mmCIF file of C-alpha atoms in Angstrom:
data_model
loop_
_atom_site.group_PDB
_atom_site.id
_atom_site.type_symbol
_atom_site.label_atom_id
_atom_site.label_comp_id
_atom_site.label_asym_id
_atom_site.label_seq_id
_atom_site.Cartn_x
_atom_site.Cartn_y
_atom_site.Cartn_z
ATOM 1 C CA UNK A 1 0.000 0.000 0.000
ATOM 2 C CA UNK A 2 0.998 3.837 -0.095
ATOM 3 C CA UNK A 3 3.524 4.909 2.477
ATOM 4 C CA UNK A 4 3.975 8.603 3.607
ATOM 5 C CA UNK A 5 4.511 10.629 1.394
ATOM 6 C CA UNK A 6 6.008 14.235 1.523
ATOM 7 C CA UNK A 7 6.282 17.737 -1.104
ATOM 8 C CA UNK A 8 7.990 19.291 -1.894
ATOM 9 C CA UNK A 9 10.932 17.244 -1.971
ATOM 10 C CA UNK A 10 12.968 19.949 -1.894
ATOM 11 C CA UNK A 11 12.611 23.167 -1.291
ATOM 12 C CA UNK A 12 15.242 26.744 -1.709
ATOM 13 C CA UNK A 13 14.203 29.887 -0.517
ATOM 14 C CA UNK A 14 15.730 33.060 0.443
ATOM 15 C CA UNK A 15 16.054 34.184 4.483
ATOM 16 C CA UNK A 16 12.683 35.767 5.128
ATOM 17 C CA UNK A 17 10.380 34.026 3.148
ATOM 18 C CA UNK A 18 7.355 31.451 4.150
ATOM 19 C CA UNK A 19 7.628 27.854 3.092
ATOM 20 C CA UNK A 20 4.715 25.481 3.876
ATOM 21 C CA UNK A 21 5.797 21.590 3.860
ATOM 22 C CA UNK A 22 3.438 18.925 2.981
ATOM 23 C CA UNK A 23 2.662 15.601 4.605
ATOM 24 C CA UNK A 24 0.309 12.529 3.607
ATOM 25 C CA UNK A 25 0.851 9.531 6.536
ATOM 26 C CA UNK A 26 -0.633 6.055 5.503
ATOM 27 C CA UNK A 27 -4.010 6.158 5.206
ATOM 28 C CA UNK A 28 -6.175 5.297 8.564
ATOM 29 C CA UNK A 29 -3.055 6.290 10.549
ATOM 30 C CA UNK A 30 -4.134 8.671 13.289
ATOM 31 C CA UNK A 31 -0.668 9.655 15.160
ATOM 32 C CA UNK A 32 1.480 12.151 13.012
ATOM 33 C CA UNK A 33 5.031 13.266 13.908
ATOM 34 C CA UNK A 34 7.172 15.845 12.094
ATOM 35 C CA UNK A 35 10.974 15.763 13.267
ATOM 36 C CA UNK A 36 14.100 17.835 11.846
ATOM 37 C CA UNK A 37 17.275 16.429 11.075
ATOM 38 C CA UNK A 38 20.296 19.142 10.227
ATOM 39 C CA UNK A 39 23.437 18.004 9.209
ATOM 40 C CA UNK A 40 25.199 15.669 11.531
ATOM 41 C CA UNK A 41 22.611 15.892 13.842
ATOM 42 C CA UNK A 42 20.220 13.142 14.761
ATOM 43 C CA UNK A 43 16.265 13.247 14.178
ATOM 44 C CA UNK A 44 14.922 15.999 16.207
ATOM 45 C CA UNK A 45 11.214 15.807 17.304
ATOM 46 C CA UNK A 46 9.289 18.962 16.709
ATOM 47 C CA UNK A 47 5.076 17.854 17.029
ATOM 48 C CA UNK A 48 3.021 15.193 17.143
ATOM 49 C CA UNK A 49 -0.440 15.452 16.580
ATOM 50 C CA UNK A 50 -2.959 12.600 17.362
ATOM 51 C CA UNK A 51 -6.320 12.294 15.119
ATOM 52 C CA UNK A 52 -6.079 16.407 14.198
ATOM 53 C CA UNK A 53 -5.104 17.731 17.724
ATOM 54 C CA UNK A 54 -1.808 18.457 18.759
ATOM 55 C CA UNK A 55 -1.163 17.454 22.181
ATOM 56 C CA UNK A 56 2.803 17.843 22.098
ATOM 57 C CA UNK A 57 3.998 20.674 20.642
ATOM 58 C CA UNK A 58 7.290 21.135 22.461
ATOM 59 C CA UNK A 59 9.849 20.729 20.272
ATOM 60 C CA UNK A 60 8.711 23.546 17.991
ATOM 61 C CA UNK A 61 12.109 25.217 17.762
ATOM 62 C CA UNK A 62 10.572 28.983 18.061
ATOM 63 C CA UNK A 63 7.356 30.748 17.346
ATOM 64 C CA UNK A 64 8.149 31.074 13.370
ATOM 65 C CA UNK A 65 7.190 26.837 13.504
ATOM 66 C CA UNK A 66 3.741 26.095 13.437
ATOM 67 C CA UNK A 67 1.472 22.987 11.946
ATOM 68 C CA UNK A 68 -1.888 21.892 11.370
ATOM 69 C CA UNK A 69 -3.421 18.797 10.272
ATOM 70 C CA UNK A 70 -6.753 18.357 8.972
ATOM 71 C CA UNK A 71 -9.731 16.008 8.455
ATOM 72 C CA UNK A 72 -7.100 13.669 10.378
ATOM 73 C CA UNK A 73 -5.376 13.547 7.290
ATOM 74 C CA UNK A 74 -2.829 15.718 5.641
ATOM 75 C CA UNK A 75 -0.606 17.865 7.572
ATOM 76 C CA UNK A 76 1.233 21.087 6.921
ATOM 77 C CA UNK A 77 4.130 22.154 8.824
ATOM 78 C CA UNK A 78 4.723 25.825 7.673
ATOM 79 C CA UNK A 79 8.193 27.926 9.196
ATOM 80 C CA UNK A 80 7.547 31.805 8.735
ATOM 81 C CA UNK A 81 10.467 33.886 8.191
ATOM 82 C CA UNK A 82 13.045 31.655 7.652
ATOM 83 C CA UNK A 83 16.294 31.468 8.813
ATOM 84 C CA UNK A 84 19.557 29.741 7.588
ATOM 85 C CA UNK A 85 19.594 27.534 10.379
ATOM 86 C CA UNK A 86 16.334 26.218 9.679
ATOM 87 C CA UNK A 87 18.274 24.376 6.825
ATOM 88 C CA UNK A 88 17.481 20.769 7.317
ATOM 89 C CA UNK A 89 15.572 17.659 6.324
ATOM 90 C CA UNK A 90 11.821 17.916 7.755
ATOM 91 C CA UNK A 91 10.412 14.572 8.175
ATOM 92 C CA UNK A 92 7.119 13.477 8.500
ATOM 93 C CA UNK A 93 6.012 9.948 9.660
ATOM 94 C CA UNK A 94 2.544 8.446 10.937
ATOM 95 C CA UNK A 95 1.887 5.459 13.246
ATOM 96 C CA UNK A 96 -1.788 3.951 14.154
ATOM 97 C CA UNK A 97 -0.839 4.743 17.345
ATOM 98 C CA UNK A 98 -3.699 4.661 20.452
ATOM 99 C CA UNK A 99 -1.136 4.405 23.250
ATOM 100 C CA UNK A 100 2.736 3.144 24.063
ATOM 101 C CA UNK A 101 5.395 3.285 21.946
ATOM 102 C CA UNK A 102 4.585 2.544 18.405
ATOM 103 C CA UNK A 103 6.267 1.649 14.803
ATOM 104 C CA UNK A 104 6.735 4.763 13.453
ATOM 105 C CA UNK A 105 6.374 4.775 9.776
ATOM 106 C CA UNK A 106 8.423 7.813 7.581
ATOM 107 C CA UNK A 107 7.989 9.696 4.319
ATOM 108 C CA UNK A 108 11.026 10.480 2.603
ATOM 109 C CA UNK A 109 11.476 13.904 3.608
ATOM 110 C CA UNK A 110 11.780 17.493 2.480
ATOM 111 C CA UNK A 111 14.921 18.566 1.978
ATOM 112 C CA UNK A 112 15.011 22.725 2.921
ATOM 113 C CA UNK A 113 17.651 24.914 2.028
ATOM 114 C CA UNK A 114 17.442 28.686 3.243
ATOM 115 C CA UNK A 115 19.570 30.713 1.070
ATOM 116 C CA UNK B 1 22.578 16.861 26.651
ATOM 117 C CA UNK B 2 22.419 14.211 24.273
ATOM 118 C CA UNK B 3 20.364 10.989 25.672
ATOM 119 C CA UNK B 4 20.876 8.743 22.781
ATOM 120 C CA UNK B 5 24.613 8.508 21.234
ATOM 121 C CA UNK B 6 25.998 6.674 18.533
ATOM 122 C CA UNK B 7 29.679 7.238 18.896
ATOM 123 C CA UNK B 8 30.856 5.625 15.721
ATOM 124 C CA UNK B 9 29.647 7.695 12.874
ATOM 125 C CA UNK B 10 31.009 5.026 10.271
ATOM 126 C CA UNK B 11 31.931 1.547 9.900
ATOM 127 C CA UNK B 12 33.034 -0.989 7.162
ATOM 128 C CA UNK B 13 32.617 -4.640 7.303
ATOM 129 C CA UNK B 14 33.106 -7.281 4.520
ATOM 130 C CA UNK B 15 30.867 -9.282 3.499
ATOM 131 C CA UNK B 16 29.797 -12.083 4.930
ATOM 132 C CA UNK B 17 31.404 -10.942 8.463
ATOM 133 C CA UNK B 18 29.520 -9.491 11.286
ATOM 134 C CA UNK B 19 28.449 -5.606 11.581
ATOM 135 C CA UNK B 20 27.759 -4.394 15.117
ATOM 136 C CA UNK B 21 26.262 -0.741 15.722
ATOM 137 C CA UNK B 22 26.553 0.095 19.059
ATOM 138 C CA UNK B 23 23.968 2.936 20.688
ATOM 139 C CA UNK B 24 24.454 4.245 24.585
ATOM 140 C CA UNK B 25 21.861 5.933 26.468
ATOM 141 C CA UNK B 26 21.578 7.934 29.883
ATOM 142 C CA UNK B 27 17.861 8.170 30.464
ATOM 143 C CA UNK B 28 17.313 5.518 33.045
ATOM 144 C CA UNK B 29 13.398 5.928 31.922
ATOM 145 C CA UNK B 30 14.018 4.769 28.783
ATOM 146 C CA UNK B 31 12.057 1.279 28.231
ATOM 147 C CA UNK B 32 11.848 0.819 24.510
ATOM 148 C CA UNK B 33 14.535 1.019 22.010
ATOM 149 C CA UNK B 34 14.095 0.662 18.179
ATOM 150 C CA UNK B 35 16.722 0.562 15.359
ATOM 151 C CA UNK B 36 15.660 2.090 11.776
ATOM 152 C CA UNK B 37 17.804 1.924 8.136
ATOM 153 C CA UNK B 38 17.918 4.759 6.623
ATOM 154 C CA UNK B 39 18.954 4.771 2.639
ATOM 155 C CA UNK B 40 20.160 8.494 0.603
ATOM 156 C CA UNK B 41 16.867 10.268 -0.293
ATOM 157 C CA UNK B 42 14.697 7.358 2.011
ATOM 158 C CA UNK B 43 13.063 8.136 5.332
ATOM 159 C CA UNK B 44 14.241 5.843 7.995
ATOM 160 C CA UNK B 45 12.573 2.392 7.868
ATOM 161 C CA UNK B 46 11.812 0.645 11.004
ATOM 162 C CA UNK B 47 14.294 -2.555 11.752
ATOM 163 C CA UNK B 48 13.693 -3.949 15.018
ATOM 164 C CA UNK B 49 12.902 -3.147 18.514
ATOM 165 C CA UNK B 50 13.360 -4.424 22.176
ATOM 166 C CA UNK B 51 11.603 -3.867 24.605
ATOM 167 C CA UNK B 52 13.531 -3.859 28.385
ATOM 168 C CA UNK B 53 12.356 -6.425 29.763
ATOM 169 C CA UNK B 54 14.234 -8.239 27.539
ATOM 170 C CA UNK B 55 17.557 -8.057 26.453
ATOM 171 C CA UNK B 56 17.689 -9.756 22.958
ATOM 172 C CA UNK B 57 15.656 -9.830 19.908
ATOM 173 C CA UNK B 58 16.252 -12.018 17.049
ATOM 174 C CA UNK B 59 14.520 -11.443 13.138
ATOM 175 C CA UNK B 60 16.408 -12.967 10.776
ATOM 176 C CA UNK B 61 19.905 -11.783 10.178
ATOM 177 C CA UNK B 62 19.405 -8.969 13.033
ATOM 178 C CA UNK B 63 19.785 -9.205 16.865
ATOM 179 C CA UNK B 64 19.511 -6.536 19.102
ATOM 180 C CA UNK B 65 21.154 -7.282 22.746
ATOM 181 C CA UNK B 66 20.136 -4.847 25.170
ATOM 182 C CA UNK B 67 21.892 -4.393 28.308
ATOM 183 C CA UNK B 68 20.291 -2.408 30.921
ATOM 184 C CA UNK B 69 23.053 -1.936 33.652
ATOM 185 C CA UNK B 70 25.594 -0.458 31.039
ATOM 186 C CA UNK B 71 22.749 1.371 29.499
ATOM 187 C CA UNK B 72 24.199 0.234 26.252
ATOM 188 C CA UNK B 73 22.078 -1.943 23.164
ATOM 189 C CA UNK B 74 23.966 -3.361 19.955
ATOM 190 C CA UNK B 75 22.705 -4.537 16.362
ATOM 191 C CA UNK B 76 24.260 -7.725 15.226
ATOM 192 C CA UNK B 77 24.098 -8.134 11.434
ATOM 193 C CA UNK B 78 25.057 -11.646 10.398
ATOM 194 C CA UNK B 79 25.596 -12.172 8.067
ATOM 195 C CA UNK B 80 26.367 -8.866 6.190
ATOM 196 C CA UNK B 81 25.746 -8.027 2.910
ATOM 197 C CA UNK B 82 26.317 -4.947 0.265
ATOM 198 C CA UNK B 83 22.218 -4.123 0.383
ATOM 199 C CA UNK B 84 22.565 -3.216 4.131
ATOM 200 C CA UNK B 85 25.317 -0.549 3.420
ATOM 201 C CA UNK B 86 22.851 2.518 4.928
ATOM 202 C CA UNK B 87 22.810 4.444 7.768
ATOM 203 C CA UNK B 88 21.941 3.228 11.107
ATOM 204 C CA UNK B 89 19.862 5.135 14.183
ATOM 205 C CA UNK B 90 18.810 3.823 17.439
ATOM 206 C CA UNK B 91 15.559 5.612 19.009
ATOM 207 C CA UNK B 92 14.846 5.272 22.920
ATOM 208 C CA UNK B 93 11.435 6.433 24.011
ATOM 209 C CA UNK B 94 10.223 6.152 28.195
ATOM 210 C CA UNK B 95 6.894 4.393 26.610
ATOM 211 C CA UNK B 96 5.273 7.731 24.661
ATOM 212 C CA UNK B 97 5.684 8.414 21.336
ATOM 213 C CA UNK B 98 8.634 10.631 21.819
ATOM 214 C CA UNK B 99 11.764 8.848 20.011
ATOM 215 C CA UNK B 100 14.736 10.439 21.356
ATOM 216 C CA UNK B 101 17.282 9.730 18.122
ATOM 217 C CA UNK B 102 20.790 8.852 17.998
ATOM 218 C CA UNK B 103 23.182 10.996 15.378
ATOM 219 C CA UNK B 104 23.332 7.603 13.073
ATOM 220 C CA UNK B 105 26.191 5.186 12.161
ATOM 221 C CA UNK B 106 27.187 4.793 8.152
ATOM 222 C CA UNK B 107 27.786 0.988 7.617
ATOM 223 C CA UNK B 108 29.476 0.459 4.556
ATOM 224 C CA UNK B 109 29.457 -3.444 3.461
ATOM 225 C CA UNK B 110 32.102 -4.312 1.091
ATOM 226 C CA UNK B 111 31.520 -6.435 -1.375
#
């Protein structure tokens, strides 16, 4: 079946502008993670949103991070402003998730470049 | 503070031999640890997990040993092969869905 998938796949923009990155988890799937990996630098959590609420949104790296997710579905992790040193690879990933640790399952990732 | 490590950020094995990734925590709380392979231009793919109350796991050519006292687990690849040249993470979570991540470990089988 269809994994998660992620767009753009990569993305260059200049310091200052909005970007808005796209996520589709496996279908039925209602836990939805987005983490952040720079270079050399492991995965870093940023939210997690269960069904289309998000309970944990503590490793949001500053106010210029938000996300949303709809209809349980599709989520959109949009970074306002950007900065150089929010060059990384965002990743998305969705679990079916009620409680415990899961099987995360991830997209392939967006990679961002902030000129 | 880093609660996950992976201090080797390479390795090469030949074929055939063994690989072992090693992966050290410091979060006492920690009481589920998963390995994922992770392919250029691929999101990680889940491996295998252990859960502590055990301290190995066995599927297929891939053991995880998990030892709780040294705060230390290991993935044994036997026997190694060119398609498993990726890059390796261990995730710890204290039972939520928070992974805490490791930096990674590039194994490099030679053919």
């Amino acid at each position: 079946g269809a994994g998660v998938s992620q767009s753009p796949s990569n993305k260059v923009t200049e310091k200052g502008k909005d970007v808005e990155l796209r996520c589709d988890p496996i279908s039925g799937h209602t836990a939805l993670y987005w983490y952040r990996q720079s270079l050399g630098q492991g995965l870093e959590f940023l939210i997690y949103f269960q069904g289309n609420s998000a309970p944990d949104k503590s490793g949001l790296p500053s106010d210029r991070f938000s996300a949303e997710r709809t209809g349980g579905s599709v989520s959109t992790l949009t970074i306002q402003r950007t900065q150089q040193e929010d060059s990384a690879v965002y990743l998305c990933a969705s679990s079916d998730r009620t409680s415990g640790p899961d099987t995360q399952y991830f997209g392939p990732g967006t990679r961002l470049t902030v000129l | 503070d880093q609660q996950v490590k992976q201090n080797s950020p390479s390795l090469s094995v030949q074929e055939g031999r063994i690989s072992i990734l090693n992966c050290d925590y410091t979060n006492s709380m920690f009481d589920y640890f998963l390995w994922y392979k992770k392919y250029p231009a691929e999101g990680p793919t889940f491996l295998i997990s252990i859960s502590s109350i055990k301290d190995k796991n066995e599927d297929g050519r891939f053991t995880v040993f998990l030892n709780k006292s040294a705060k230390h687990l290991s993935l044994h690849i036997v026997p190694s092969q060119p398609g498993d040249s990726a890059v390796y993470f261990c995730a710890a979570t204290s039972g939520t869905y928070k992974y805490i991540f490791g930096t990674g470990t590039r194994l490099k089988v030679l053919a």
